[in-house]
Coordinates of C-alpha atoms in Angstrom, one line a residue:
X868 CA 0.0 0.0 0.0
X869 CA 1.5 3.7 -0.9
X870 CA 2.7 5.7 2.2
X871 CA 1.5 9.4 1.3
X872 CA 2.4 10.2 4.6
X873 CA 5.6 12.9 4.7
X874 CA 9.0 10.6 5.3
X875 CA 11.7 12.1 8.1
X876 CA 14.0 13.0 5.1
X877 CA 10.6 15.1 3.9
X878 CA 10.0 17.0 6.7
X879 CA 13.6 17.6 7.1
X880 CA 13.8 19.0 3.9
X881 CA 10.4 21.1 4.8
X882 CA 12.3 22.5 7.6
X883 CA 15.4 23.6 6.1
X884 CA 13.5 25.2 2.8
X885 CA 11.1 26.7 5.3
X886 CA 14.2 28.0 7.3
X887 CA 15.9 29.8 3.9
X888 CA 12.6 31.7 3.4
X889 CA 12.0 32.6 6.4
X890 CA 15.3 34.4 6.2
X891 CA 15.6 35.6 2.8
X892 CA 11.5 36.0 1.4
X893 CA 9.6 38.1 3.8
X894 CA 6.5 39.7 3.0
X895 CA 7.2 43.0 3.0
X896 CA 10.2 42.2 0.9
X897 CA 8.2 40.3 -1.9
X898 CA 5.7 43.5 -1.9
X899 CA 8.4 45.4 -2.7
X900 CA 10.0 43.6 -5.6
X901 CA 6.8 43.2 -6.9
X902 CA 6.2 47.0 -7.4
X903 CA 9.4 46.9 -9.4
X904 CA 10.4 46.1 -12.9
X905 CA 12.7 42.8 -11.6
X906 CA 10.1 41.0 -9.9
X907 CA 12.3 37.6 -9.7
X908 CA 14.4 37.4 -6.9
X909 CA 17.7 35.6 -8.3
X910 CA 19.4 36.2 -4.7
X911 CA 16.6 33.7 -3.5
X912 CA 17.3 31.6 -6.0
X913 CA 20.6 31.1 -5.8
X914 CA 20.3 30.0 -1.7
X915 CA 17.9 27.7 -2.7
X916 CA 20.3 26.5 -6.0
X917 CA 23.7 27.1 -4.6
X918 CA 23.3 26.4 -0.9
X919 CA 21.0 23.3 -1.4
X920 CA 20.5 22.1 -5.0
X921 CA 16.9 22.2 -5.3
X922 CA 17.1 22.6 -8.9
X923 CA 18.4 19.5 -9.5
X924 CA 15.8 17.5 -7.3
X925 CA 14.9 15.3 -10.6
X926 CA 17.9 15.2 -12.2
X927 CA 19.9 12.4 -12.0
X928 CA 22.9 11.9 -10.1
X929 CA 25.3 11.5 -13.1
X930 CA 24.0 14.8 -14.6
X931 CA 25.1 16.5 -11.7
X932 CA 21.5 16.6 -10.2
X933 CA 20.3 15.0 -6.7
X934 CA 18.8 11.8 -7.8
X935 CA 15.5 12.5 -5.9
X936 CA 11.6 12.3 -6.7
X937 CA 8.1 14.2 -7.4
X938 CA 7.8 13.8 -3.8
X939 CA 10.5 15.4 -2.6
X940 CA 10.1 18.5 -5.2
X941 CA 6.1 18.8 -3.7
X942 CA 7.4 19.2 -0.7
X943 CA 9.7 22.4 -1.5
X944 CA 6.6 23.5 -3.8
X945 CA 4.5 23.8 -0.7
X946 CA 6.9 26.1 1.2
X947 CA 7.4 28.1 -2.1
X948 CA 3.4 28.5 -2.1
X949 CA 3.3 29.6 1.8
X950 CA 5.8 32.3 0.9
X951 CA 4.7 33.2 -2.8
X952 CA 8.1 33.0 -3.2
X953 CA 9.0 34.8 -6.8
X954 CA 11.5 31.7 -8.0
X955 CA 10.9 30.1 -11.4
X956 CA 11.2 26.5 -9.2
X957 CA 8.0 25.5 -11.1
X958 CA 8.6 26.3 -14.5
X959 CA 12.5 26.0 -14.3
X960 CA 13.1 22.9 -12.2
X961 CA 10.0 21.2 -13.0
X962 CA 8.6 21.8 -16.2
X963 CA 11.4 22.5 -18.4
X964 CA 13.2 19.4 -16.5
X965 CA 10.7 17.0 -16.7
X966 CA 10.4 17.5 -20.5
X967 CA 14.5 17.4 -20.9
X968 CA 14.1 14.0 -18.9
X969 CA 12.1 11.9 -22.1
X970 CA 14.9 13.5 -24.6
X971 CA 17.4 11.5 -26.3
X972 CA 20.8 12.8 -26.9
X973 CA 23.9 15.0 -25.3
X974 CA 21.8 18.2 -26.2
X975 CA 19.3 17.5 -23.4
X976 CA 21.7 15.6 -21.2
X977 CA 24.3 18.9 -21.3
X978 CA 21.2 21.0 -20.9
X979 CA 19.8 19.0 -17.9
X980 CA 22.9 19.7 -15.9
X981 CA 23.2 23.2 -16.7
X982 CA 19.3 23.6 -14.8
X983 CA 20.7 21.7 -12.1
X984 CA 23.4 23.8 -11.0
X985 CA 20.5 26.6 -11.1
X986 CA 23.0 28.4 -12.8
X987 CA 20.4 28.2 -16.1
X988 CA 17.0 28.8 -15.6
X989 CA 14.7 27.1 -18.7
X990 CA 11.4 27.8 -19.4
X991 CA 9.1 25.4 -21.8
X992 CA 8.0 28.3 -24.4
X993 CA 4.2 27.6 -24.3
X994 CA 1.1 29.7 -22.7
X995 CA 0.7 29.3 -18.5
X996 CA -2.8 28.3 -19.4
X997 CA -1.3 25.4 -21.6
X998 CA -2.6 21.9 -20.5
X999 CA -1.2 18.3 -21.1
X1000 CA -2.3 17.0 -24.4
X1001 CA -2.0 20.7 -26.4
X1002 CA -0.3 20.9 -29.6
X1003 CA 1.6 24.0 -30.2
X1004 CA 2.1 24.9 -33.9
X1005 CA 3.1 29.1 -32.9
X1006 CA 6.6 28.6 -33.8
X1007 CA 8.1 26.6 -36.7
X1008 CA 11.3 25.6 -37.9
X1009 CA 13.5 26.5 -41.3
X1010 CA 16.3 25.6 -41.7
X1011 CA 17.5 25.2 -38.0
X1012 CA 15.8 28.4 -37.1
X1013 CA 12.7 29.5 -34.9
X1014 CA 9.8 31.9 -36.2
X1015 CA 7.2 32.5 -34.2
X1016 CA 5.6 34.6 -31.6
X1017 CA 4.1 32.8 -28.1
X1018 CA 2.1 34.6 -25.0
X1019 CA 1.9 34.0 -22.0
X1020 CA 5.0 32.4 -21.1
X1021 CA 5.7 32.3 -17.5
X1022 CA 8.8 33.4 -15.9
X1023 CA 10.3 33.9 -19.5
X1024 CA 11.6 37.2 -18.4
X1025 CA 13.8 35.0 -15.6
X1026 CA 14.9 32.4 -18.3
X1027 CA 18.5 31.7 -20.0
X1028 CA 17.0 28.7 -22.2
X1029 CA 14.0 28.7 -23.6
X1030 CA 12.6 25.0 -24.6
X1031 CA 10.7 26.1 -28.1
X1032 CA 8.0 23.1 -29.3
X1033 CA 7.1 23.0 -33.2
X1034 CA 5.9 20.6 -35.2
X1035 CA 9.5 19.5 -36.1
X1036 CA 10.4 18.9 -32.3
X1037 CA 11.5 20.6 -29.7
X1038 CA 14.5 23.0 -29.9
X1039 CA 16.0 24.9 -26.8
X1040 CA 17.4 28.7 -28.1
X1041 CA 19.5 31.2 -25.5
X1042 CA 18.0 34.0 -24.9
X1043 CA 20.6 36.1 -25.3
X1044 CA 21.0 35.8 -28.9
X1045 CA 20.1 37.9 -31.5
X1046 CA 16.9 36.9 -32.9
X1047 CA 14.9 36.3 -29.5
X1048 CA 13.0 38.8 -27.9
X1049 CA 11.0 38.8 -24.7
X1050 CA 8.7 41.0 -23.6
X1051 CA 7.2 41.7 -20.6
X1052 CA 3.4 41.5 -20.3
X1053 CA 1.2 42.7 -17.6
X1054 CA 0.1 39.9 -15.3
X1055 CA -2.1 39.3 -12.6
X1056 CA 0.4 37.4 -10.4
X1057 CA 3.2 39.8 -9.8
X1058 CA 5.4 36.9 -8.6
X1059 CA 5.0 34.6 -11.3
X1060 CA 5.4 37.3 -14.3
X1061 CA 4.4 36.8 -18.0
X1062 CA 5.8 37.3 -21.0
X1063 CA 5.7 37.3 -25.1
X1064 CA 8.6 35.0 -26.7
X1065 CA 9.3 36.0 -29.8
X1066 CA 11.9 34.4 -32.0
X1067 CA 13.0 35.6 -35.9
X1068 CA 15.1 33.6 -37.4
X1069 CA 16.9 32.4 -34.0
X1070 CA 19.2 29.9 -34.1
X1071 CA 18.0 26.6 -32.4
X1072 CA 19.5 23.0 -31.0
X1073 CA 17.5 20.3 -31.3
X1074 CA 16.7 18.0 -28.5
X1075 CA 14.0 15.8 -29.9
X1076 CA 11.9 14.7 -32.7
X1077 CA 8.7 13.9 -30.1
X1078 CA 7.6 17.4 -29.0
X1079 CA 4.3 16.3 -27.8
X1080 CA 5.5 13.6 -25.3
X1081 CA 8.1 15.8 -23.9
X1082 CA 5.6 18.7 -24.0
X1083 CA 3.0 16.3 -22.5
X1084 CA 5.5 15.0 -19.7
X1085 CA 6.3 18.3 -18.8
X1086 CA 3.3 20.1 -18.5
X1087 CA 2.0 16.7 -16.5
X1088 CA 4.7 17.3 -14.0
X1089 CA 3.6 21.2 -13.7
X1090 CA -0.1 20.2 -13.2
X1091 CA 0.1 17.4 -10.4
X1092 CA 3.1 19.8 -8.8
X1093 CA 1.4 22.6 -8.7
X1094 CA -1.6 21.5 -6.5
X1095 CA 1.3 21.3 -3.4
X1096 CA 2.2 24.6 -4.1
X1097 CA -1.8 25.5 -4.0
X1098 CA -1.5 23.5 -1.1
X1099 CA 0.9 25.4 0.6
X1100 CA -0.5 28.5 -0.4
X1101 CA -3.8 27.3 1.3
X1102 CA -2.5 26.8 4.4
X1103 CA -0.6 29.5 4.6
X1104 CA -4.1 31.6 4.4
X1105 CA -5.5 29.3 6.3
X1106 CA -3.1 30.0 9.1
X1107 CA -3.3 33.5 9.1
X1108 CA -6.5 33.8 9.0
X1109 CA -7.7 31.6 12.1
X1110 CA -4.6 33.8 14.1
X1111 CA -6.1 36.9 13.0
X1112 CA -9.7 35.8 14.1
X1113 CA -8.5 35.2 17.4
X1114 CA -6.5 38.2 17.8
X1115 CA -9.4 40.5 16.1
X1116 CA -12.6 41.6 19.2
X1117 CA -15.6 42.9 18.2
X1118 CA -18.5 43.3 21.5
X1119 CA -15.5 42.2 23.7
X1120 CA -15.0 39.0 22.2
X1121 CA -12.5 37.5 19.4
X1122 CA -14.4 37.4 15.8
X1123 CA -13.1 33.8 15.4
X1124 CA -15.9 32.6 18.6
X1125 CA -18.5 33.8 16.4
X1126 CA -20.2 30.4 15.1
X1127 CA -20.8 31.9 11.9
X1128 CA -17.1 32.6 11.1
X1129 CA -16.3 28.9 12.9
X1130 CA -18.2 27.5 10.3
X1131 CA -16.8 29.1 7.6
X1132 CA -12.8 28.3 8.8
X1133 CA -13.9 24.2 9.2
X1134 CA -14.9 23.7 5.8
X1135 CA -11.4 25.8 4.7
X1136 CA -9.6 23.2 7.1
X1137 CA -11.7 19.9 5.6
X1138 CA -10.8 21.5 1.9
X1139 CA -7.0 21.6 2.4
X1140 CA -7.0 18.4 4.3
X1141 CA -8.7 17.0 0.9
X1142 CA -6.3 19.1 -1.1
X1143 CA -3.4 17.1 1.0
X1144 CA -4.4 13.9 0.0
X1145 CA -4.8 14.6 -3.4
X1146 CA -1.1 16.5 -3.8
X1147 CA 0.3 13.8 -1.8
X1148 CA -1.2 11.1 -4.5
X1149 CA -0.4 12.9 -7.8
X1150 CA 3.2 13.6 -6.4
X1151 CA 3.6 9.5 -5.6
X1152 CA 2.1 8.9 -8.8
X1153 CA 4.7 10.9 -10.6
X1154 CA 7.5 9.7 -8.8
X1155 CA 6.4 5.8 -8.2
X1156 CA 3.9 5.4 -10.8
X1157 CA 1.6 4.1 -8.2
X1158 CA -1.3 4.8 -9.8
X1159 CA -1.9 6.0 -13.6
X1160 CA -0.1 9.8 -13.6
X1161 CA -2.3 11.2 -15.8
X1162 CA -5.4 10.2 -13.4
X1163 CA -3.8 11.4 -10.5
X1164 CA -2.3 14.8 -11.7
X1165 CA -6.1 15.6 -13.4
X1166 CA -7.6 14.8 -10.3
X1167 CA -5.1 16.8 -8.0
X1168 CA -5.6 20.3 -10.6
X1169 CA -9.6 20.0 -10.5
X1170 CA -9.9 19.6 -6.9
X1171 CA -6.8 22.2 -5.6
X1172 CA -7.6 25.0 -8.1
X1173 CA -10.5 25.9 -6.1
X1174 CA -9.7 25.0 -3.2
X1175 CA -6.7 27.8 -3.2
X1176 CA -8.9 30.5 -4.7
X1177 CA -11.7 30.0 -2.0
X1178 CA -9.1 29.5 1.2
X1179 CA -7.5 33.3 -0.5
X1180 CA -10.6 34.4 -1.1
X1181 CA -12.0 34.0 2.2
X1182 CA -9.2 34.7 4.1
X1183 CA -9.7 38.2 2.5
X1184 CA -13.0 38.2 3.2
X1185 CA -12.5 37.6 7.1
X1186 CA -9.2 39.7 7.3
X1187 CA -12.3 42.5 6.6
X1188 CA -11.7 45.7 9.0
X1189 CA -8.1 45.9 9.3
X1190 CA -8.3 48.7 6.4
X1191 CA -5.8 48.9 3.0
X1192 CA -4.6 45.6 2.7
X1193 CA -1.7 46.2 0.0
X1194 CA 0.7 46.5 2.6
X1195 CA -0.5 43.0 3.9
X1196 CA 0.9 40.1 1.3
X1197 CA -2.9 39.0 1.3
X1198 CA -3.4 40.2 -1.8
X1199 CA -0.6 38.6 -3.6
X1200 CA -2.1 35.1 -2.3
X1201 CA -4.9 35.7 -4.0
X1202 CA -3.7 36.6 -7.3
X1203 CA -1.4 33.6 -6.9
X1204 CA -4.3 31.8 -6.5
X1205 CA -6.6 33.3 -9.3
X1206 CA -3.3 33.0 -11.9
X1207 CA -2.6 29.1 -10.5
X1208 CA -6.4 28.6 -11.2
X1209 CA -6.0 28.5 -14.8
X1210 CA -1.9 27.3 -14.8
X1211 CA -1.9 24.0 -17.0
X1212 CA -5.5 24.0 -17.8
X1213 CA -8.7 24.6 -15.9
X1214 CA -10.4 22.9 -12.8
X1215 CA -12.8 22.0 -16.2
X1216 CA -10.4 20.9 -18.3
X1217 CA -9.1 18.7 -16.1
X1218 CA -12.6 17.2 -15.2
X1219 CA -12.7 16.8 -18.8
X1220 CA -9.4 14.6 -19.0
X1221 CA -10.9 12.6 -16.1
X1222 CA -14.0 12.0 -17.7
X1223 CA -12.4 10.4 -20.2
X1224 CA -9.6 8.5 -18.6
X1225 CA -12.3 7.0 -16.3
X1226 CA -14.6 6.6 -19.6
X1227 CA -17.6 8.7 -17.6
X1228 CA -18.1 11.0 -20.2
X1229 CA -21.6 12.8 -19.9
X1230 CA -24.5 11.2 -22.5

């Protein structure tokens, strides 16, 4: 039977990630990078690269990479969630990895080292919105170079690589070279920034002929990842919310004894329970292949979408009184929230995929 239950070497690792951003991602400090035009904090980043290899969590040992599993990088997803921490850990050390890891050749192999060291930050070049199973036809090949134009892109504006799908296969282009141009678009989540890739005539390796497994691989990974970072972002509001409720008196009493307000805190608390469970299982599932991936990472995105939105949303909601909140990080938990809600495809879409996998589809 699968133990979804955090190991010792888990929580260990929870601790000491926890640790770093407790000391180098404060609130304030997030709020104020966010109001500028380098909203990626690459002296984060290189504590949690450089002092403790987190980028290489799925990269095998002989790449230079720590040999470890989906579980271990949920874990360090949830604590990046509870801090809104603006890394490109999802996009960089996840996605862009997981789709390097089904590529055949010393292209992807050098290229899989060079994101574990950190040192390189890739990006997969499709929309946020993008979900396992899309085609992306936006950019094509000639003649070893990339045309094309893609929106959307998250944390492009952090990235050195950028992993460029077409229908002749998937081609990584620096972003530094002439040719490749990204610009900055305005997003709704200020810590996970997006941008338009545009590439003319940009000169391209090629890592593999089979651009929709590696596409699908990777964008699987981001999906049934991503609900631990929801996770941790829903217990994080979770949190602050009951502490504020108890803190907060109105008639001489704290606004958390009101029944009304009890009520509405216990179904938060069974929600991100639920949410738990389901992370836990589509993180095992990547990394064991306990149960069918695809199943478990659909399931974990339609239940921990709205789960997050609602636990930011109320935690808003009852954090009512203690006037302008943009000087309170609440705010950028909900737009985390709001922008995660639609982050490699819809609550609906995902139902959708399940629906099928499970053959339930509506008559």
């Amino acid at each position: 039977m699968t133990d979804l239950l955090y190991s010792e070497e888990e929580e260990a690792l929870r601790s000491a990630v926890r640790g770093l951003l407790a000391d180098h991602c404060d609130a304030a400090a997030v709020i104020a990078r966010c109001e500028t035009d380098q909203p990626h904090d690459r002296e984060l980043w290189k504590a949690l690269t450089d002092g403790m290899g987190l980028a290489g969590l799925l990269v095998p040992e002989e790449l230079g990479g720590q040999g470890a599993t989906h579980r271990e990088a949920a874990v360090v997803l949830e604590e990046l969630g509870r801090a809104v921490a603006p890394v490109p850990y999802l996009t960089s050390a996840v996605v862009a990895t997981e789709a390097l890891l089904v590529c055949d050749g010393g292209a992807a192999a050098e290229l899989l080292t060079a994101l574990a060291s950190g040192r390189t930050v890739g990006v997969l070049a499709v929309p946020l919105s993008a979900a396992p199973g899309q085609t992306f036809t936006d950019v094509r090949e000639e003649g070893g170079a990339l045309h094309g134009r893609v929106t959307g892109v998250a944390d492009a504006a952090a990235a050195d690589v950028l992993l460029v799908p077409t229908a002749a296969g998937l081609f990584a282009v620096d972003v530094a070279q002439d040719g490749v141009t990204v610009t900055a678009q305005t997003s709704l989540d200020p810590t996970r920034p997006l941008a338009t890739v545009t590439c003319a005539a940009a000169r391209a390796r090629a890592l593999t002929s089979d651009t929709d497994l590696a596409v699908r691989m990777g964008l699987r990974a981001g999906a049934g990842l991503l609900a631990s970072e929801q996770l941790g972002l829903a217990e994080w509001c979770l949190t602050e919310t009951v502490r504020h409720t108890k803190e907060r008196h109105q008639f001489n009493r704290p606004v958390g004894s009101f029944q009304a307000l009890k009520h509405r805190l216990a179904q938060v608390w069974l929600e991100v329970v639920n949410t738990r469970a389901a992370a836990r299982h589509a993180a095992d599932a990547l990394a064991t292949g306990s149960d069918e991936p695809n199943l478990a990472s659909a399931l974990a995105q339609a239940y921990a979408a709205p789960v997050a939105v609602h636990a930011a949303e109320e935690a808003l909601q009852l954090h009512g009184g203690i006037g302008m909140t943009w000087e309170h990080p609440l705010h950028l938990y909900l737009k985390r929230a709001k922008a995660d809600s639609i982050a490699f495809g819809t609550a609906g879409r995902h139902r959708d995929e399940l629906a099928e996998l499970l053959d339930l589809q509506a008559p």
